[in-house]
Short mmCIF file of C-alpha atoms in Angstrom, two decimals:
data_model
loop_
_atom_site.label_atom_id
_atom_site.label_comp_id
_atom_site.label_asym_id
_atom_site.label_seq_id
_atom_site.Cartn_x
_atom_site.Cartn_y
_atom_site.Cartn_z
CA TRP F 1 37.93 -81.08 34.50
CA VAL F 2 38.64 -77.81 36.14
CA GLY F 3 41.60 -77.55 38.16
CA LEU F 4 44.47 -79.93 38.61
CA GLN F 5 43.84 -83.85 38.04
CA THR F 6 46.58 -85.89 39.51
CA GLY F 7 49.49 -86.78 37.61
CA CYS F 8 48.93 -90.27 36.16
CA SER F 9 51.79 -92.88 35.21
CA GLY F 10 52.11 -96.35 34.54
CA ARG F 11 48.73 -98.23 35.51
CA ARG F 12 47.22 -94.94 36.27
CA ASN F 13 47.72 -92.96 33.12
CA CYS F 14 45.00 -90.29 32.72
CA ASP F 15 44.76 -91.31 29.06
CA PRO F 16 44.76 -94.46 28.34
CA ARG F 17 45.39 -93.96 24.43
CA PHE F 18 48.59 -92.41 25.83
CA PRO F 19 50.52 -94.77 28.45
CA SER F 20 53.72 -92.99 29.66
CA ASP F 21 56.56 -94.19 32.36
CA VAL F 22 56.78 -90.25 32.96
CA PRO F 23 53.63 -88.68 35.11
CA TYR F 24 51.98 -85.92 33.12
CA PHE F 25 48.92 -83.82 33.93
CA TRP F 26 45.36 -82.29 32.76
CA PHE F 27 45.23 -78.99 34.07
CA SER F 28 42.19 -76.68 33.53
CA VAL F 29 42.25 -72.76 34.79
CA GLY F 30 38.70 -72.78 34.63
CA ASN F 31 36.73 -69.89 33.98
CA TRP F 32 34.09 -67.72 35.78
CA CYS F 33 31.00 -69.81 36.57
CA PRO F 34 32.81 -72.93 35.73
CA ASN F 35 29.84 -75.39 36.29
CA LYS F 36 27.92 -73.90 33.23
CA PRO F 37 28.54 -74.41 29.34
CA TRP F 38 29.12 -70.57 28.10
CA ALA F 39 25.81 -70.18 26.20
CA GLU F 40 24.23 -70.95 30.10
CA LYS F 41 26.59 -68.47 31.81
CA GLY F 42 24.71 -65.61 31.49
CA THR F 43 26.81 -62.67 31.32
CA LYS F 44 29.97 -61.46 34.43
CA GLU F 45 27.39 -58.45 35.01
CA LYS F 46 24.36 -60.54 35.34
CA PRO F 47 25.50 -64.31 35.79
CA ASN F 48 22.83 -67.43 35.92
CA GLY F 49 21.24 -67.96 39.27
CA GLU F 50 22.66 -71.29 39.06
CA CYS F 51 26.52 -70.44 38.77
CA LEU F 52 28.68 -71.42 41.58
CA ARG F 53 28.83 -68.93 44.70
CA LEU F 54 31.51 -69.00 47.29
CA GLY F 55 30.51 -70.16 50.53
CA GLN F 56 31.71 -66.94 52.48
CA ASP F 57 29.62 -64.37 51.38
CA GLY F 58 27.33 -65.94 48.49
CA SER F 59 29.07 -63.82 45.44
CA PHE F 60 29.30 -65.58 42.33
CA LEU F 61 32.86 -67.85 41.91
CA MET F 62 34.28 -65.39 38.97
CA GLY F 63 37.06 -67.38 37.74
CA GLY F 64 40.94 -67.48 39.12
CA LEU F 65 42.38 -65.12 36.38
CA CYS F 66 44.32 -61.84 38.47
CA SER F 67 43.48 -58.58 36.98
CA ALA F 68 44.76 -58.24 33.63
CA GLY F 69 46.83 -61.51 34.44
CA GLU F 70 50.19 -60.18 34.74
CA GLU F 71 49.86 -59.79 38.88
CA GLU F 72 51.87 -62.08 40.97
CA PRO F 73 49.09 -64.83 42.22
CA THR F 74 47.71 -64.11 46.05
CA GLY F 75 46.02 -67.38 46.24
CA ASP F 76 42.77 -65.05 47.25
CA HIS F 77 39.86 -65.55 45.24
CA GLY F 78 39.76 -63.82 41.77
CA CYS F 79 43.63 -63.99 41.61
CA VAL F 80 44.73 -67.87 41.80
CA TYR F 81 46.76 -67.81 38.70
CA SER F 82 48.72 -65.02 35.92
CA TYR F 83 49.96 -65.79 32.47
CA GLY F 84 53.11 -64.00 30.98
CA GLU F 85 54.12 -63.91 26.64
CA SER F 86 53.18 -67.01 25.36
CA GLU F 87 56.08 -69.03 23.13
CA VAL F 88 54.39 -70.34 20.22
CA LEU F 89 55.18 -73.74 18.83
CA ARG F 90 53.83 -74.87 15.60
CA LEU F 91 53.06 -78.71 15.97
CA ASP F 92 53.50 -78.59 12.27
CA ASP F 93 56.99 -77.83 12.83
CA LEU F 94 57.78 -80.22 15.79
CA VAL F 95 56.33 -83.39 13.94
CA GLY F 96 57.80 -82.90 10.69
CA LEU F 97 54.80 -81.72 8.53
CA THR F 98 56.90 -78.92 7.16
CA LYS F 99 59.67 -81.10 5.97
CA GLU F 100 57.82 -83.13 3.88
CA ASP F 101 57.54 -82.62 -0.11
CA CYS F 102 54.63 -80.78 -1.36
CA GLY F 103 55.60 -81.40 -5.08
CA GLY F 104 58.68 -80.02 -4.76
CA ARG F 105 59.16 -78.04 -2.29
CA ASN F 106 58.39 -78.47 1.59
CA CYS F 107 54.52 -78.39 2.91
CA THR F 108 53.54 -75.46 4.76
CA ASP F 109 51.44 -76.54 6.99
CA TRP F 110 48.54 -79.21 8.22
CA ALA F 111 46.33 -78.19 5.67
CA ASP F 112 48.87 -78.18 2.78
CA PHE F 113 50.31 -81.56 3.60
CA ARG F 114 46.95 -82.85 3.81
CA GLU F 115 46.15 -82.08 0.04
CA ASN F 116 49.57 -81.99 -1.84
CA CYS F 117 51.86 -84.12 -0.07
CA THR F 118 53.69 -86.79 -2.48
CA THR F 119 54.61 -89.45 -0.05
CA SER F 120 52.34 -92.57 -1.40
CA ALA F 121 52.82 -94.28 2.01
CA PHE F 122 50.92 -91.56 3.27
CA LYS F 123 47.98 -91.87 1.64
CA ARG F 124 46.63 -94.72 3.28
CA GLN F 125 44.30 -95.11 6.45
CA PHE F 126 42.55 -98.10 8.73
CA SER F 127 39.41 -99.01 7.65
CA GLY F 128 36.41 -101.04 9.50
CA HIS F 129 36.92 -102.86 12.80
CA GLY F 130 39.50 -105.76 11.49
CA GLY F 131 42.33 -103.53 11.00
CA GLU F 132 42.38 -103.48 6.91
CA ILE F 133 43.76 -100.42 5.04
CA LYS F 134 42.84 -98.71 2.36
CA PRO F 135 44.28 -96.21 -0.03
CA VAL F 136 42.86 -92.79 0.11
CA LYS F 137 43.63 -89.57 -1.77
CA TYR F 138 45.05 -87.54 0.77
CA CYS F 139 48.11 -87.55 3.11
CA VAL F 140 47.16 -88.92 6.50
CA GLU F 141 49.35 -87.38 9.56
CA TYR F 142 48.83 -90.38 11.78
CA ASP F 143 46.14 -93.60 11.92
CA VAL F 144 46.19 -96.08 14.60
CA HIS F 145 44.57 -99.74 14.50
CA PRO F 146 40.85 -99.62 15.74
CA ALA F 147 41.98 -102.11 18.15
CA CYS F 148 43.88 -99.45 19.81
CA GLU F 149 41.92 -96.36 19.16
CA ALA F 150 40.71 -96.35 22.38
CA ASN F 151 42.59 -97.79 25.01
CA CYS F 152 46.28 -99.36 24.67
CA HIS F 153 45.55 -101.70 27.71
CA VAL F 154 42.92 -103.61 26.10
CA PRO F 155 43.46 -107.60 25.47
CA ALA F 156 42.16 -106.80 21.83
CA CYS F 157 45.03 -104.20 21.09
CA LYS F 158 47.66 -105.79 23.12
CA GLU F 159 47.27 -108.96 20.88
CA VAL F 160 47.08 -106.94 17.60
CA LEU F 161 50.76 -105.22 18.98
CA GLN F 162 52.55 -108.64 19.37
CA THR F 163 51.02 -109.96 15.78
CA GLY F 164 53.67 -107.89 14.05
CA GLU F 165 51.30 -107.08 11.76
CA ILE F 166 50.98 -102.78 10.73
CA VAL F 167 49.14 -101.49 13.45
CA GLU F 168 50.21 -97.27 12.72
CA LEU F 169 50.27 -95.20 9.52
CA GLY F 170 51.36 -91.44 9.11
CA VAL F 171 54.39 -89.86 10.02
CA PRO F 172 57.21 -90.97 12.07
CA PHE F 173 56.90 -89.01 14.70
CA TRP F 174 53.79 -90.46 16.26
CA ALA F 175 54.83 -93.87 15.82
CA GLY F 176 54.56 -95.99 19.19
CA ARG F 177 51.58 -94.31 20.41
CA CYS F 178 51.03 -97.21 22.50
CA ASP F 179 54.44 -97.57 23.63
CA PRO F 180 55.62 -95.27 26.98
CA HIS F 181 59.11 -94.93 26.17
CA ALA F 182 57.65 -93.58 22.76
CA ASN F 183 55.84 -90.71 24.57
CA VAL F 184 58.46 -89.80 26.69
CA ARG F 185 60.45 -89.26 23.66
CA ARG F 186 57.83 -86.71 22.65
CA MET F 187 57.69 -85.44 25.73
CA GLU F 188 61.17 -84.68 25.93
CA ALA F 189 60.99 -83.58 21.85
CA LEU F 190 58.45 -80.75 22.70
CA ALA F 191 60.66 -79.30 25.69
CA HIS F 192 63.53 -79.46 23.93
CA SER F 193 61.88 -77.29 20.98
CA PHE F 194 60.73 -74.81 23.96
CA GLY F 195 64.38 -74.53 25.06
CA ILE F 196 64.59 -76.77 28.48
CA ALA F 197 67.95 -76.99 28.76
CA GLY F 198 68.85 -80.67 29.58
CA ALA F 199 65.47 -82.09 27.91
CA ARG F 200 67.50 -84.59 25.67
CA GLN F 201 70.46 -85.14 27.78
CA LYS F 202 69.01 -85.51 31.01
CA HIS F 203 64.93 -86.25 30.85
CA GLN F 204 64.44 -82.73 32.11
CA LEU F 205 61.06 -81.03 31.20
CA LEU F 206 61.21 -77.97 33.52
CA GLU F 207 63.35 -75.08 33.30
CA GLU F 208 66.34 -75.15 35.70
CA ASP F 209 65.02 -71.96 37.52
CA VAL F 210 61.81 -73.93 38.26
CA LEU F 211 63.49 -76.51 40.08
CA ARG F 212 66.00 -74.25 41.83
CA LEU F 213 63.52 -72.43 43.63
CA ALA F 214 63.12 -75.89 45.83
CA THR F 215 59.79 -74.63 46.66
CA PRO F 216 58.21 -77.21 49.73
CA CYS F 217 55.41 -79.34 49.43
CA PHE F 218 54.82 -80.51 52.86
CA SER F 219 52.45 -78.56 54.97
CA LYS F 220 50.82 -79.15 58.24
CA GLU F 221 47.32 -78.78 57.02
CA ALA F 222 47.58 -81.10 54.47
CA MET F 223 49.28 -84.87 55.23
CA GLN F 224 49.41 -85.84 51.81
CA CYS F 225 53.20 -85.31 51.43
CA THR F 226 53.49 -86.94 55.00
CA PRO F 227 55.49 -90.19 54.32
CA ASP F 228 55.26 -93.08 56.68
CA ALA F 229 58.77 -94.61 56.37
CA GLY F 230 58.18 -98.28 56.68
CA ARG F 231 54.66 -97.89 53.50
CA GLY F 232 57.16 -96.07 51.36
CA GLY F 233 55.03 -92.65 50.77
CA PRO F 234 53.48 -90.71 49.98
CA TYR F 235 56.08 -88.31 49.56
CA CYS F 236 56.24 -85.53 47.52
CA SER F 237 58.04 -84.42 44.44
CA ARG F 238 57.90 -81.28 41.97
CA GLY F 239 60.51 -83.10 39.98
CA PHE F 240 58.48 -84.29 37.28
CA SER F 241 56.50 -80.85 36.53
CA GLY F 242 57.00 -78.27 39.07
CA ILE F 243 53.44 -79.49 40.76
CA CYS F 244 53.54 -81.25 43.64
CA LEU F 245 52.75 -84.94 42.75
CA PRO F 246 52.47 -87.43 45.46
CA CYS F 247 55.20 -90.53 44.87
CA TRP F 248 56.47 -93.92 46.68
CA VAL F 249 59.74 -95.89 47.29
CA PRO F 250 58.72 -99.36 46.56
CA LYS F 251 59.67 -102.60 48.50
CA THR F 252 59.62 -100.97 51.81
CA LEU F 253 58.47 -102.93 55.29
CA TRP F 254 55.25 -102.71 54.72
CA GLY F 255 54.53 -101.30 51.21
CA THR F 256 52.02 -102.56 49.00
CA GLU F 257 52.60 -105.03 46.02
CA PRO F 258 52.72 -103.93 43.37
CA ALA F 259 53.80 -100.61 44.60
CA TRP F 260 51.60 -97.26 44.22
CA GLU F 261 52.91 -95.34 41.32
CA PRO F 262 54.60 -93.29 40.24
CA LEU F 263 57.98 -94.12 42.15
CA CYS F 264 59.47 -91.18 43.37
CA PRO F 265 62.35 -89.44 41.78
CA LEU F 266 65.91 -90.88 43.03
CA ASN F 267 67.07 -87.55 44.67
CA ILE F 268 63.61 -87.47 46.63
CA LEU F 269 65.62 -87.57 49.79
CA GLU F 270 67.38 -84.57 48.93
CA HIS F 271 64.45 -82.55 48.48
CA GLU F 272 63.63 -79.35 50.93
CA ASP F 273 61.01 -81.16 52.87
CA TYR F 274 62.95 -84.62 53.39
CA HIS F 275 66.69 -83.42 53.23
CA GLY F 276 68.20 -84.79 56.62
CA LYS F 277 65.23 -86.19 57.83
CA LYS F 278 65.88 -89.84 59.51
CA ALA F 279 62.13 -90.38 61.05
CA TRP F 280 61.24 -89.94 56.66
CA ARG F 281 63.84 -92.37 55.75
CA PRO F 282 62.40 -95.59 53.94
CA HIS F 283 62.61 -98.66 55.35
CA CYS F 284 63.70 -100.85 52.91
CA ARG F 285 63.15 -104.94 52.98
CA THR F 286 66.17 -105.86 51.44
CA GLN F 287 69.40 -104.44 50.33
CA LEU F 288 69.28 -105.78 46.60
CA PRO F 289 69.51 -103.07 43.96
CA ARG F 290 66.65 -105.17 41.72
CA ASP F 291 64.25 -104.17 44.22
CA LEU F 292 64.90 -100.30 43.74
CA CYS F 293 64.44 -99.35 47.70
CA CYS F 294 68.07 -99.61 48.66
CA LEU F 295 68.66 -97.04 45.53
CA TYR F 296 67.47 -94.19 47.54
CA THR F 297 69.02 -94.81 50.81
CA GLY F 298 72.58 -95.60 49.82
CA ILE F 299 72.57 -98.95 51.07
CA CYS F 300 72.67 -101.68 48.25
CA THR F 301 75.11 -104.22 48.00
CA GLY F 302 77.41 -104.38 44.90
CA SER F 303 79.27 -102.17 42.47
CA SER F 304 77.34 -99.77 40.30
CA GLU F 305 80.52 -98.90 38.31
CA PRO F 306 79.84 -99.74 35.06
CA ARG F 307 82.62 -101.98 33.73
CA LYS F 308 82.21 -103.67 37.50
CA ALA F 309 78.48 -104.20 38.02
CA SER F 310 77.22 -107.67 37.72
CA LEU F 311 75.51 -108.38 35.09
CA ASP F 312 72.37 -109.45 36.25
CA ASP F 313 69.23 -107.11 37.53
CA ASP F 314 71.02 -105.87 40.47
CA GLY F 315 73.86 -104.55 38.77
CA LEU F 316 71.39 -102.97 35.84
CA ALA F 317 69.49 -100.93 38.42
CA LEU F 318 72.89 -99.84 40.35
CA VAL F 319 74.25 -98.31 36.96
CA ALA F 320 71.08 -97.19 35.82
CA ALA F 321 70.66 -95.09 38.98
CA ARG F 322 73.86 -93.28 38.33
CA GLN F 323 71.87 -91.74 35.72
CA ASN F 324 74.69 -91.32 33.05
CA THR F 325 74.00 -92.42 29.54
CA ALA F 326 77.90 -92.94 28.70
CA ASP F 327 78.15 -95.24 32.16
CA MET F 328 74.71 -97.30 31.18
CA ALA F 329 75.94 -97.46 27.55
CA ALA F 330 79.14 -99.16 28.84
CA PHE F 331 77.58 -101.48 31.26
CA LEU F 332 74.92 -102.36 28.21
CA ARG F 333 78.12 -103.09 25.85
CA ARG F 334 79.35 -105.70 28.39
CA ALA F 335 76.43 -107.43 28.60
CA LEU F 336 75.45 -107.53 25.33
CA MET F 337 78.80 -109.19 24.53
CA ASP F 338 78.07 -111.33 27.27
CA ALA F 339 74.74 -112.25 25.74
CA GLY F 340 76.93 -112.93 22.22
CA HIS F 341 75.15 -109.76 20.75
CA ASN F 342 78.10 -108.39 19.59
CA ASP F 343 76.84 -106.50 16.47
CA THR F 344 74.50 -104.93 18.63
CA ALA F 345 77.01 -103.94 21.13
CA LYS F 346 78.79 -102.06 18.14
CA ASP F 347 76.16 -100.33 16.84
CA PRO F 348 77.05 -96.69 16.86
CA ASN F 349 73.56 -95.52 18.22
CA LEU F 350 73.81 -97.54 21.24
CA GLY F 351 74.58 -94.20 23.18
CA ALA F 352 71.02 -92.93 22.19
CA ALA F 353 69.07 -96.40 23.34
CA ALA F 354 70.92 -96.04 26.76
CA TYR F 355 69.90 -93.01 27.52
CA TYR F 356 66.22 -94.22 27.65
CA GLN F 357 67.36 -96.87 29.88
CA TRP F 358 67.99 -94.67 33.03
CA GLY F 359 65.65 -92.11 34.26
CA LEU F 360 64.35 -89.78 37.26
CA ALA F 361 63.04 -92.47 39.15
CA PRO F 362 64.20 -96.08 38.98
CA ARG F 363 61.89 -98.77 37.34
CA PHE F 364 61.19 -102.43 37.66
CA ARG F 365 62.50 -104.51 34.99
CA THR F 366 64.83 -107.58 34.07
CA LEU F 367 68.26 -106.59 31.82
CA GLN F 368 67.00 -109.51 29.83
CA SER F 369 64.33 -107.29 29.10
CA THR F 370 66.32 -104.18 28.86
CA ILE F 371 68.63 -106.08 26.08
CA SER F 372 65.26 -106.56 24.35
CA GLU F 373 64.28 -102.93 24.26
CA VAL F 374 67.72 -101.54 23.13
CA GLU F 375 67.66 -104.07 20.14
CA SER F 376 64.02 -102.71 19.55
CA TYR F 377 65.16 -99.00 19.72
CA LEU F 378 68.04 -99.81 17.55
CA ALA F 379 66.01 -101.58 15.01
CA ILE F 380 64.03 -98.54 14.18
CA ARG F 381 65.29 -96.65 11.05
CA PRO F 382 65.70 -93.83 10.75
CA PRO F 383 66.11 -93.37 14.49
CA PRO F 384 62.96 -92.04 16.57
CA PRO F 385 61.90 -88.14 16.24
CA GLY F 386 63.19 -86.45 19.55
CA SER F 387 65.70 -89.11 20.11
CA TRP F 388 68.72 -88.44 22.86
CA LEU F 389 70.82 -85.77 21.91
CA PRO F 390 74.33 -86.04 22.93
CA GLU F 391 76.22 -82.57 24.29
CA MET F 392 79.15 -84.18 22.13
CA PRO F 393 79.27 -87.16 20.08
CA TRP F 394 79.00 -90.56 21.65
CA GLN F 395 82.26 -93.08 20.69
CA PRO F 396 81.98 -97.03 21.70
CA ALA F 397 84.40 -98.11 23.97
CA GLY F 398 87.65 -99.28 22.46
CA PRO F 399 88.44 -103.20 22.35
CA SER F 400 90.71 -102.93 25.78
CA GLU F 401 87.22 -101.26 27.32
CA GLY F 402 85.26 -104.57 26.56
CA PRO F 403 84.08 -106.87 29.12
#
């Protein structure tokens, strides 16, 4: 793929092996003569005659890298991207291979881990189509059940995931490859390792200075970012990746069922393109928080205060829209105690579980399914790599602050 592929999330994942609740992109900057394999391009001085040409003068397309790679892109032919000094992050460090034991010392890299790691649990992999596990003489970073190898959405994979059988082998970092939430945790762990402030506190995957630019997406020439308020979109947001991505507000008067994806960030109406423009304010079908639309416009019924919000799907949606981990933890503690899950309500890691129950955009779910997700997360031991990193230690509420 040459160029930018539309962001994918939910039912429209770019890669069915890696579902995600957060849109992600495939991007290739391309090179000169992008329509030919390297061996058939010819040379820049004498390109293959079948190489792509520009329409204006018939000259060959020579790629988009600005001169020396350092100039600011102008958008003109031959200068649509540049790059600066790169930061280097070793995946071996990120996933924890260099923390594994390789005979009384830490492994130095993947090859060292592969040949010399001493953890017997890593010396296994799947064999055949039935998911049989066989011992091997080397260490395996990750392996997944054959039913899920190519696609997490096919019935065979869903069935094996529900059986409770072993579906994955290898280091903990990659556990939950078919779990959208786990894949978001890995995104945030990567962003955190690159120094993105708020990556593991605010679900932020972008540098703050990029967000502060508030660069518009709307243009009169391109109608892709011109919403129909009755249909809920398409709006456009840079909040997920810095790239203008069409998004939707659900449950509008004439919106589709199910709603188009991805759903917009909750602050979409504050974006430079839409701020103060009543004509583009979504026309919500209801004022029910569980329908999500009213969360964007501020017309929902009910209280969002975590200790007053109703213990149902509406209260959950209202508290999640506050985008605050402490508030979500307080609400979930009430809900867990009301449901009789007192031990879970007192779990010291409830704050981490609560962090993953809100995000940049809302999502359709029930309070019951949320409680199940929280309990599933808290059952993972040790806690998943890349998890919530609080700015200060979170403490459960005291007995006087119960439901």
